[in-house]
PDB file of C-alpha atoms in Angstrom:
ATOM      1  CA  GLU A   8      -7.858 -22.948   8.161  1.00 87.00           C
ATOM      2  CA  VAL A   9      -5.014 -20.480   7.870  1.00 90.00           C
ATOM      3  CA  HIS A  10      -2.908 -19.573  10.880  1.00 93.00           C
ATOM      4  CA  LEU A  11      -0.749 -16.447  11.041  1.00 95.00           C
ATOM      5  CA  MET A  12       2.148 -16.152  13.464  1.00 95.00           C
ATOM      6  CA  GLU A  13       3.597 -12.687  14.060  1.00 96.00           C
ATOM      7  CA  SER A  14       6.857 -11.706  15.686  1.00 95.00           C
ATOM      8  CA  GLY A  15       9.154  -8.722  16.052  1.00 96.00           C
ATOM      9  CA  GLY A  16       7.134  -6.277  18.081  1.00 96.00           C
ATOM     10  CA  GLY A  17       8.620  -4.491  21.047  1.00 97.00           C
ATOM     11  CA  SER A  18       9.657  -1.153  22.479  1.00 98.00           C
ATOM     12  CA  VAL A  19      11.921   1.320  20.746  1.00 98.00           C
ATOM     13  CA  GLN A  20      12.827   4.958  21.023  1.00 98.00           C
ATOM     14  CA  ALA A  21      11.616   7.439  18.464  1.00 98.00           C
ATOM     15  CA  GLY A  22      13.815   7.353  15.403  1.00 98.00           C
ATOM     16  CA  GLY A  23      14.587   3.691  15.887  1.00 98.00           C
ATOM     17  CA  SER A  24      13.698   0.662  13.799  1.00 98.00           C
ATOM     18  CA  LEU A  25      11.839  -2.608  14.142  1.00 98.00           C
ATOM     19  CA  THR A  26      11.031  -5.413  11.739  1.00 98.00           C
ATOM     20  CA  LEU A  27       7.800  -7.362  12.024  1.00 98.00           C
ATOM     21  CA  SER A  28       7.494 -10.848  10.562  1.00 98.00           C
ATOM     22  CA  CYS A  29       4.443 -12.959   9.859  1.00 97.00           C
ATOM     23  CA  THR A  30       4.392 -16.553   8.671  1.00 95.00           C
ATOM     24  CA  ALA A  31       1.299 -18.248   7.319  1.00 94.00           C
ATOM     25  CA  SER A  32       0.570 -21.928   7.789  1.00 91.00           C
ATOM     26  CA  GLY A  33      -2.362 -24.289   7.516  1.00 88.00           C
ATOM     27  CA  SER A  34      -4.634 -24.635   4.513  1.00 78.00           C
ATOM     28  CA  THR A  35      -3.055 -24.826   1.105  1.00 57.00           C
ATOM     29  CA  PHE A  36      -3.093 -21.567  -0.802  1.00 69.00           C
ATOM     30  CA  ASP A  37      -1.169 -20.078  -3.716  1.00 77.00           C
ATOM     31  CA  ASP A  38       0.298 -16.580  -3.811  1.00 83.00           C
ATOM     32  CA  PRO A  39      -1.959 -14.814  -1.318  1.00 89.00           C
ATOM     33  CA  ASP A  40      -1.868 -11.096  -0.745  1.00 93.00           C
ATOM     34  CA  MET A  41      -0.594 -10.238   2.721  1.00 94.00           C
ATOM     35  CA  GLY A  42      -0.350  -7.093   4.744  1.00 97.00           C
ATOM     36  CA  TRP A  43      -0.533  -5.269   8.045  1.00 98.00           C
ATOM     37  CA  TYR A  44      -3.180  -3.317   9.904  1.00 98.00           C
ATOM     38  CA  ARG A  45      -2.703  -1.475  13.175  1.00 98.00           C
ATOM     39  CA  GLN A  46      -4.824  -0.091  15.963  1.00 97.00           C
ATOM     40  CA  ALA A  47      -3.766   2.325  18.657  1.00 97.00           C
ATOM     41  CA  PRO A  48      -5.820   2.839  21.829  1.00 92.00           C
ATOM     42  CA  GLY A  49      -8.811   5.041  21.086  1.00 94.00           C
ATOM     43  CA  ASN A  50      -8.136   4.996  17.357  1.00 96.00           C
ATOM     44  CA  GLU A  51      -9.612   3.188  14.393  1.00 96.00           C
ATOM     45  CA  CYS A  52      -8.057   0.136  12.851  1.00 96.00           C
ATOM     46  CA  GLU A  53      -6.126   1.277   9.773  1.00 97.00           C
ATOM     47  CA  LEU A  54      -4.471  -0.419   6.826  1.00 97.00           C
ATOM     48  CA  VAL A  55      -0.730   0.144   7.086  1.00 98.00           C
ATOM     49  CA  SER A  56       0.582  -1.797   4.113  1.00 98.00           C
ATOM     50  CA  ARG A  57      -0.283  -4.511   1.647  1.00 97.00           C
ATOM     51  CA  ILE A  58       1.747  -6.508  -0.831  1.00 96.00           C
ATOM     52  CA  GLY A  59       0.216  -8.458  -3.672  1.00 92.00           C
ATOM     53  CA  SER A  60       1.388 -11.683  -5.209  1.00 84.00           C
ATOM     54  CA  ASP A  61       2.608  -9.512  -8.094  1.00 86.00           C
ATOM     55  CA  GLY A  62       4.790  -7.529  -5.718  1.00 88.00           C
ATOM     56  CA  ILE A  63       2.777  -4.336  -5.996  1.00 90.00           C
ATOM     57  CA  SER A  64       2.481  -2.651  -2.606  1.00 94.00           C
ATOM     58  CA  TYR A  65       0.393  -0.054  -0.818  1.00 96.00           C
ATOM     59  CA  TYR A  66       1.366   2.144   2.120  1.00 98.00           C
ATOM     60  CA  LEU A  67      -0.597   4.318   4.476  1.00 98.00           C
ATOM     61  CA  PRO A  68       0.537   7.847   3.551  1.00 98.00           C
ATOM     62  CA  SER A  69       1.927   8.577   7.020  1.00 98.00           C
ATOM     63  CA  VAL A  70       4.323   5.609   6.826  1.00 98.00           C
ATOM     64  CA  LYS A  71       5.327   5.881   3.174  1.00 98.00           C
ATOM     65  CA  GLY A  72       9.078   6.319   2.895  1.00 98.00           C
ATOM     66  CA  ARG A  73       9.635   4.959   6.395  1.00 98.00           C
ATOM     67  CA  PHE A  74       8.112   1.463   6.231  1.00 98.00           C
ATOM     68  CA  THR A  75       8.906  -1.230   3.681  1.00 98.00           C
ATOM     69  CA  ILE A  76       6.856  -4.359   3.105  1.00 98.00           C
ATOM     70  CA  SER A  77       8.349  -7.449   1.535  1.00 96.00           C
ATOM     71  CA  GLN A  78       7.541 -11.110   1.188  1.00 94.00           C
ATOM     72  CA  ASP A  79       9.217 -14.466   0.889  1.00 91.00           C
ATOM     73  CA  SER A  80       6.696 -16.553  -1.000  1.00 86.00           C
ATOM     74  CA  ALA A  81       8.650 -19.753  -0.492  1.00 87.00           C
ATOM     75  CA  LYS A  82       8.311 -19.307   3.263  1.00 87.00           C
ATOM     76  CA  ASN A  83       4.797 -17.819   3.170  1.00 90.00           C
ATOM     77  CA  THR A  84       6.218 -14.949   5.180  1.00 94.00           C
ATOM     78  CA  VAL A  85       5.674 -11.222   5.007  1.00 96.00           C
ATOM     79  CA  TYR A  86       7.902  -8.608   6.622  1.00 98.00           C
ATOM     80  CA  LEU A  87       7.378  -4.999   7.637  1.00 98.00           C
ATOM     81  CA  GLN A  88      10.597  -3.057   8.067  1.00 98.00           C
ATOM     82  CA  MET A  89       9.808   0.056  10.108  1.00 98.00           C
ATOM     83  CA  ASN A  90      12.370   2.841  10.202  1.00 98.00           C
ATOM     84  CA  SER A  91      12.313   6.345  11.686  1.00 98.00           C
ATOM     85  CA  LEU A  92       9.601   5.269  14.079  1.00 98.00           C
ATOM     86  CA  ARG A  93       7.436   7.954  15.640  1.00 98.00           C
ATOM     87  CA  ARG A  94       5.419   7.984  18.808  1.00 97.00           C
ATOM     88  CA  GLU A  95       2.255   7.935  16.705  1.00 97.00           C
ATOM     89  CA  ASP A  96       3.297   4.569  15.263  1.00 98.00           C
ATOM     90  CA  THR A  97       2.586   3.017  18.663  1.00 98.00           C
ATOM     91  CA  ALA A  98      -0.135   0.418  18.133  1.00 98.00           C
ATOM     92  CA  VAL A  99      -0.937  -3.252  17.980  1.00 98.00           C
ATOM     93  CA  TYR A 100       0.018  -4.468  14.511  1.00 98.00           C
ATOM     94  CA  PHE A 101      -1.984  -7.273  12.910  1.00 97.00           C
ATOM     95  CA  CYS A 102      -0.849  -9.445  10.040  1.00 97.00           C
ATOM     96  CA  VAL A 103      -3.534 -10.309   7.475  1.00 96.00           C
ATOM     97  CA  LEU A 104      -3.898 -12.666   4.536  1.00 94.00           C
ATOM     98  CA  ASP A 105      -6.183 -12.543   1.520  1.00 92.00           C
ATOM     99  CA  MET A 106      -6.431 -15.543  -0.777  1.00 88.00           C
ATOM    100  CA  ALA A 107      -8.549 -13.816  -3.400  1.00 84.00           C
ATOM    101  CA  GLY A 108      -6.641 -10.582  -4.015  1.00 82.00           C
ATOM    102  CA  GLY A 109      -9.638  -8.436  -3.213  1.00 87.00           C
ATOM    103  CA  ASP A 110     -10.174  -4.739  -3.848  1.00 87.00           C
ATOM    104  CA  TYR A 111      -9.175  -1.865  -1.615  1.00 86.00           C
ATOM    105  CA  GLY A 112     -12.036  -0.377   0.322  1.00 83.00           C
ATOM    106  CA  VAL A 113     -14.043  -3.572   0.060  1.00 82.00           C
ATOM    107  CA  SER A 114     -11.985  -6.635   0.864  1.00 87.00           C
ATOM    108  CA  TRP A 115      -9.228  -4.434   2.248  1.00 92.00           C
ATOM    109  CA  PRO A 116     -10.913  -1.574   4.142  1.00 93.00           C
ATOM    110  CA  TYR A 117      -8.650   1.419   4.635  1.00 94.00           C
ATOM    111  CA  ARG A 118     -10.191   1.920   8.071  1.00 94.00           C
ATOM    112  CA  SER A 119     -12.423  -0.017  10.389  1.00 93.00           C
ATOM    113  CA  THR A 120     -13.811   0.506  13.852  1.00 91.00           C
ATOM    114  CA  HIS A 121     -11.810  -2.396  15.211  1.00 91.00           C
ATOM    115  CA  CYS A 122      -9.074  -4.871  14.451  1.00 92.00           C
ATOM    116  CA  PRO A 123      -9.576  -7.594  13.459  1.00 88.00           C
ATOM    117  CA  ALA A 124     -12.127  -6.332  10.995  1.00 84.00           C
ATOM    118  CA  ASP A 125     -14.841  -8.388   9.314  1.00 83.00           C
ATOM    119  CA  ALA A 126     -12.736  -8.753   6.221  1.00 84.00           C
ATOM    120  CA  LEU A 127     -10.041 -10.892   4.671  1.00 91.00           C
ATOM    121  CA  ASP A 128      -9.319 -14.566   5.197  1.00 89.00           C
ATOM    122  CA  ALA A 129      -7.084 -14.537   8.238  1.00 93.00           C
ATOM    123  CA  TRP A 130      -5.790 -12.237  10.964  1.00 96.00           C
ATOM    124  CA  GLY A 131      -2.897 -12.716  13.344  1.00 96.00           C
ATOM    125  CA  GLN A 132      -3.197 -12.210  17.069  1.00 96.00           C
ATOM    126  CA  GLY A 133      -1.405  -8.890  16.926  1.00 96.00           C
ATOM    127  CA  THR A 134       1.997  -7.716  18.123  1.00 97.00           C
ATOM    128  CA  LEU A 135       2.523  -4.561  20.159  1.00 98.00           C
ATOM    129  CA  VAL A 136       4.871  -1.843  18.963  1.00 98.00           C
ATOM    130  CA  THR A 137       5.632   0.903  21.475  1.00 98.00           C
ATOM    131  CA  VAL A 138       7.605   3.980  20.444  1.00 98.00           C
ATOM    132  CA  SER A 139       8.793   6.265  23.208  1.00 97.00           C
ATOM    133  CA  THR A 140      10.288   9.733  23.124  1.00 92.00           C
TER     134      THR A 140
END
């Protein structure tokens, strides 16, 4: 079983920055894809960013240019650097892991009614990010 431990959430003023971290532990796996979903109250769960074992990344259009995903494979850790935060970025952010490198829309749904969704191999407990104006 894979366990994901998130950290780095908190409160920040609009325009500020936060960095989320997520470290995977547990079952042996090689070069998984990792990423982040988020869900705000009353909203759907949405895919924020994904990074593959090949380094290729995806970003939700509304965060592109402001958020940067990166990974340290040796530490099984993925990071989400969030700059120029907006009030609408307020949400619970969930780290996810995919051992099989599945397809977007199938293994990696762009949206779901709830987080965690019935997809992927592991989900973190979630970390709250609150952006105030």
